[in-house]
Short mmCIF file of C-alpha atoms and ligand atoms in Angstrom, two decimals:
data_model
loop_
_atom_site.label_atom_id
_atom_site.label_comp_id
_atom_site.label_asym_id
_atom_site.label_seq_id
_atom_site.Cartn_x
_atom_site.Cartn_y
_atom_site.Cartn_z
CA MET A 1 12.14 -21.16 -14.70
CA ALA A 2 11.20 -17.52 -14.73
CA SER A 3 13.95 -15.01 -14.44
CA ILE A 4 14.29 -12.50 -11.51
CA ALA A 5 12.98 -9.79 -13.93
CA GLU A 6 9.93 -11.91 -14.87
CA LYS A 7 9.12 -12.68 -11.24
CA ILE A 8 9.27 -9.00 -10.32
CA ILE A 9 7.00 -7.98 -13.25
CA SER A 10 4.59 -10.80 -12.39
CA ILE A 11 4.36 -9.74 -8.68
CA LYS A 12 4.02 -6.02 -9.59
CA GLY A 13 1.26 -7.02 -11.96
CA GLN A 14 -0.71 -8.73 -9.21
CA ILE A 15 -0.51 -5.86 -6.54
CA PRO A 16 -2.66 -2.82 -6.49
CA GLU A 17 -1.11 0.54 -7.23
CA GLN A 18 -1.12 1.75 -3.59
CA VAL A 19 0.97 -1.27 -2.56
CA ARG A 20 4.85 -1.07 -2.86
CA LEU A 21 7.08 -4.09 -3.35
CA VAL A 22 10.30 -4.32 -1.17
CA ALA A 23 12.50 -6.92 -2.94
CA VAL A 24 14.28 -8.70 0.01
CA SER A 25 17.80 -9.23 -1.18
CA LYS A 26 19.43 -10.35 2.13
CA THR A 27 22.19 -12.86 1.46
CA GLN A 28 21.72 -12.48 -2.38
CA PRO A 29 24.56 -11.35 -4.51
CA MET A 30 24.68 -7.91 -6.04
CA THR A 31 24.17 -9.34 -9.43
CA MET A 32 20.76 -10.39 -8.60
CA ILE A 33 20.00 -6.87 -7.24
CA GLU A 34 21.14 -5.49 -10.58
CA GLU A 35 18.77 -7.96 -12.41
CA ALA A 36 15.97 -6.73 -10.35
CA MET A 37 16.79 -3.21 -11.15
CA ALA A 38 16.71 -3.82 -14.84
CA ALA A 39 13.04 -4.74 -14.26
CA GLY A 40 12.59 -1.35 -12.71
CA GLN A 41 12.70 -2.48 -9.03
CA LEU A 42 14.25 0.23 -6.80
CA ILE A 43 13.32 -0.71 -3.23
CA PHE A 44 15.51 -3.43 -1.61
CA GLY A 45 15.26 -4.87 1.89
CA GLU A 46 18.09 -6.04 3.96
CA ASN A 47 18.47 -7.48 7.43
CA LYS A 48 22.15 -7.15 8.35
CA ALA A 49 23.60 -3.58 8.66
CA LEU A 50 27.14 -4.30 7.27
CA GLU A 51 25.77 -6.25 4.35
CA MET A 52 23.46 -3.38 3.55
CA ARG A 53 26.21 -0.76 3.80
CA ASP A 54 28.45 -2.80 1.54
CA LYS A 55 25.80 -3.17 -1.11
CA TYR A 56 24.79 0.47 -0.72
CA GLU A 57 28.58 1.40 -1.53
CA ALA A 58 28.81 -0.88 -4.50
CA LEU A 59 25.50 -0.36 -6.26
CA PRO A 60 23.78 2.57 -7.94
CA LYS A 61 22.70 5.44 -5.51
CA ASN A 62 19.17 5.65 -6.72
CA ILE A 63 18.26 2.45 -4.72
CA HIS A 64 15.99 2.88 -1.71
CA TRP A 65 17.43 0.76 1.01
CA HIS A 66 14.82 -0.51 3.59
CA PHE A 67 16.17 -2.09 6.84
CA ILE A 68 13.85 -5.00 7.76
CA GLY A 69 15.65 -7.14 10.44
CA HIS A 70 16.54 -6.95 14.06
CA LEU A 71 18.80 -3.83 14.43
CA GLN A 72 21.40 -3.61 17.23
CA SER A 73 22.04 0.08 18.46
CA ASN A 74 25.67 -0.17 17.82
CA LYS A 75 25.11 -0.97 14.17
CA VAL A 76 22.84 2.06 13.37
CA LYS A 77 25.75 4.16 12.45
CA TYR A 78 26.54 2.05 9.40
CA ILE A 79 23.20 2.56 7.72
CA ALA A 80 22.21 6.04 9.05
CA PRO A 81 23.72 7.99 6.18
CA PHE A 82 21.54 6.38 3.49
CA VAL A 83 18.78 4.07 4.81
CA LYS A 84 15.26 5.22 3.55
CA LEU A 85 13.00 3.31 5.94
CA ILE A 86 13.71 1.16 9.03
CA HIS A 87 10.79 -1.35 9.37
CA SER A 88 12.05 -2.82 12.64
CA VAL A 89 12.05 -0.34 15.52
CA ASP A 90 11.35 -2.46 18.69
CA GLY A 91 12.34 -0.29 21.59
CA LEU A 92 13.02 3.33 22.84
CA ASN A 93 16.83 2.86 23.07
CA LEU A 94 17.06 1.85 19.52
CA LEU A 95 14.87 4.83 18.43
CA GLU A 96 17.15 7.13 20.39
CA GLU A 97 20.29 5.86 18.67
CA ILE A 98 18.59 6.21 15.29
CA ASN A 99 17.72 9.77 16.26
CA LYS A 100 21.23 10.57 17.35
CA GLN A 101 22.89 9.06 14.21
CA ALA A 102 20.25 10.90 11.90
CA LEU A 103 21.18 14.12 13.61
CA LYS A 104 24.92 13.50 12.99
CA ASN A 105 24.08 12.97 9.27
CA ASP A 106 21.66 15.87 9.08
CA ARG A 107 18.85 13.70 8.17
CA ILE A 108 15.36 12.64 9.31
CA ILE A 109 15.04 8.95 9.18
CA SER A 110 11.61 7.24 8.65
CA CYS A 111 10.81 4.41 10.97
CA LEU A 112 8.05 1.81 11.45
CA LEU A 113 7.36 0.35 14.90
CA GLN A 114 7.49 -3.49 14.68
CA PHE A 115 4.88 -5.32 16.43
CA HIS A 116 4.81 -8.82 17.78
CA ILE A 117 1.77 -10.42 16.18
CA ALA A 118 2.58 -13.97 15.60
CA SER A 119 2.02 -16.81 18.06
CA GLU A 120 5.67 -17.92 17.85
CA GLU A 121 8.08 -16.69 20.70
CA THR A 122 10.99 -16.02 18.38
CA LYS A 123 9.65 -13.13 16.44
CA PHE A 124 10.83 -9.65 17.52
CA GLY A 125 8.56 -6.76 18.13
CA LEU A 126 6.71 -4.55 20.58
CA SER A 127 3.48 -5.27 22.43
CA VAL A 128 0.66 -2.71 22.11
CA GLU A 129 1.50 -1.52 25.80
CA GLU A 130 5.19 -1.09 25.06
CA ALA A 131 4.47 0.92 21.97
CA TYR A 132 1.99 3.30 23.83
CA ALA A 133 4.57 3.79 26.57
CA LEU A 134 7.13 4.75 23.95
CA LEU A 135 4.96 7.04 22.07
CA ARG A 136 3.99 8.80 25.22
CA SER A 137 7.39 9.19 26.60
CA ASP A 138 9.15 12.60 26.89
CA GLU A 139 12.25 10.94 25.32
CA PHE A 140 10.17 10.12 22.27
CA LYS A 141 8.58 13.61 22.04
CA GLN A 142 11.97 15.31 22.02
CA MET A 143 13.33 13.38 19.08
CA LYS A 144 13.50 15.52 16.00
CA ASN A 145 15.36 13.47 13.50
CA ILE A 146 13.13 10.40 13.33
CA LYS A 147 9.71 10.12 11.82
CA ILE A 148 7.28 7.33 12.66
CA THR A 149 5.54 6.48 9.41
CA GLY A 150 3.73 3.34 10.34
CA VAL A 151 3.84 -0.24 11.67
CA MET A 152 5.25 -3.65 10.63
CA GLY A 153 4.58 -7.15 11.61
CA MET A 154 5.33 -10.78 10.68
CA ALA A 155 2.60 -13.28 10.75
CA SER A 156 3.00 -16.86 12.14
CA ASN A 157 4.74 -19.39 9.89
CA THR A 158 1.69 -21.61 9.35
CA PHE A 159 -0.39 -23.10 6.50
CA ASP A 160 -3.49 -22.13 8.43
CA THR A 161 -4.45 -18.90 6.51
CA SER A 162 -7.25 -18.02 8.90
CA ILE A 163 -4.50 -17.46 11.56
CA ILE A 164 -2.43 -15.44 9.26
CA ARG A 165 -5.44 -13.30 8.24
CA GLN A 166 -6.36 -12.72 11.93
CA GLU A 167 -2.88 -11.65 12.70
CA PHE A 168 -2.80 -9.24 9.78
CA GLN A 169 -6.13 -7.85 11.03
CA TYR A 170 -4.79 -7.31 14.43
CA LEU A 171 -1.88 -5.39 13.05
CA ARG A 172 -4.17 -3.17 10.92
CA THR A 173 -6.31 -2.54 14.09
CA ILE A 174 -3.08 -1.45 16.04
CA PHE A 175 -2.22 0.79 13.01
CA GLN A 176 -5.56 2.47 13.14
CA ASN A 177 -5.56 2.98 16.74
CA ILE A 178 -2.09 4.47 16.88
CA GLN A 179 -3.00 6.70 14.04
CA TYR A 180 -6.06 7.97 15.88
CA ASP A 181 -4.37 8.19 19.19
CA PHE A 182 -1.03 9.83 18.15
CA PHE A 183 -0.88 10.81 14.50
CA LEU A 184 -4.26 12.22 13.57
CA GLY A 185 -4.01 14.50 10.51
CA ASP A 186 -0.44 13.37 10.01
CA ILE A 187 -0.22 12.34 6.22
CA PHE A 188 3.28 10.69 6.89
CA PHE A 189 1.75 8.08 9.09
CA ARG A 190 0.47 5.74 6.45
CA GLU A 191 2.49 2.46 6.04
CA LEU A 192 1.34 -0.87 7.09
CA SER A 193 4.28 -3.16 6.33
CA MET A 194 2.97 -6.73 6.24
CA GLY A 195 3.19 -9.70 3.83
CA MET A 196 6.16 -11.85 2.64
CA SER A 197 6.46 -14.55 -0.16
CA GLY A 198 4.05 -16.96 1.49
CA ASP A 199 1.37 -14.59 2.58
CA TYR A 200 1.51 -11.30 0.75
CA GLN A 201 -1.83 -11.80 -1.04
CA ILE A 202 -3.65 -12.10 2.34
CA ALA A 203 -1.75 -9.03 3.57
CA ILE A 204 -2.86 -6.99 0.59
CA GLN A 205 -6.37 -7.92 1.27
CA GLU A 206 -5.94 -6.75 4.85
CA GLY A 207 -4.60 -3.45 3.91
CA SER A 208 -0.86 -3.79 3.57
CA THR A 209 0.93 -0.81 1.90
CA LEU A 210 4.49 -2.45 1.85
CA ILE A 211 5.06 -6.14 1.07
CA ARG A 212 8.49 -7.61 1.80
CA VAL A 213 9.13 -10.34 -0.76
CA GLY A 214 12.38 -12.28 -0.82
CA SER A 215 12.34 -16.03 -1.99
CA SER A 216 9.50 -15.52 -4.52
CA ILE A 217 11.74 -13.18 -6.40
CA PHE A 218 15.22 -14.42 -5.84
CA GLY A 219 14.75 -18.09 -4.98
CA VAL A 220 15.92 -19.85 -1.86
CA ARG A 221 18.50 -18.19 0.26
CA ASN A 222 21.93 -19.62 0.88
CA TYR A 223 22.93 -18.92 4.42
CA SER A 224 26.64 -19.61 4.67
C1 LIG B 301 13.56 -12.53 5.04
C2 LIG B 301 12.41 -11.57 5.46
C3 LIG B 301 11.40 -11.34 4.36
C4 LIG B 301 11.25 -11.99 3.09
O1 LIG B 301 10.95 -13.42 3.33
P1 LIG B 301 10.48 -14.42 2.13
O2 LIG B 301 9.68 -15.43 2.76
O3 LIG B 301 11.71 -14.89 1.53
O4 LIG B 301 9.72 -13.65 1.13
C5 LIG B 301 10.40 -10.44 4.90
N1 LIG B 301 10.43 -9.77 6.05
C6 LIG B 301 11.48 -10.02 6.94
C7 LIG B 301 11.38 -9.25 8.28
C8 LIG B 301 12.42 -10.89 6.65
O5 LIG B 301 13.35 -11.01 7.49
#
């Protein structure tokens, strides 16, 4: 079986230069993160605030930590001092809390708006209407310590690749519309976070700039 380092090198060899790999290390031990780092991987994705904070404290400080899961407002304070990108903003209240904690830490925190693109009910995310209301609100316009740098979504968990492709195309259309309507000429608005272990090849074909890959690198997760 290939090592973590070999899997990282293999995936990086398959993806175009403009696509960045987020190695999703949630639930995985720090030794595995160190193995991935030895292969040159520096971006890691986590979905629990306290787990990410603990790993941040214990591991080298040159890691770029991306938060990819549902984030409760009361947990933002644990990650605000160091998080590089929050992929999963799904409401104005959460964004206000991120802005507040970023200000406290004298930082500007980059965020992606997460969209609900899958047919399943369980996946978090905004509708297009909710996102437009958020972006048009006075509350949003007053936030100085957050920067919206793109969008994120998760496709349906299905073997039907045509459905997955349609959902990624839908997310790309949302990205382009929001760029045109709110971020024209803003070079920081450029990220399309889509694609996981099972579907990142399709996501790249549909314009992904950030793929979030866990099990294809680290093996199956052990939820205890
Ligand atoms: C767990 C997770 C991933 C990685 O999933 P794999 O199928 O293991 O690659 C990607 N994105 C999000 C939001 C996740 O929660």
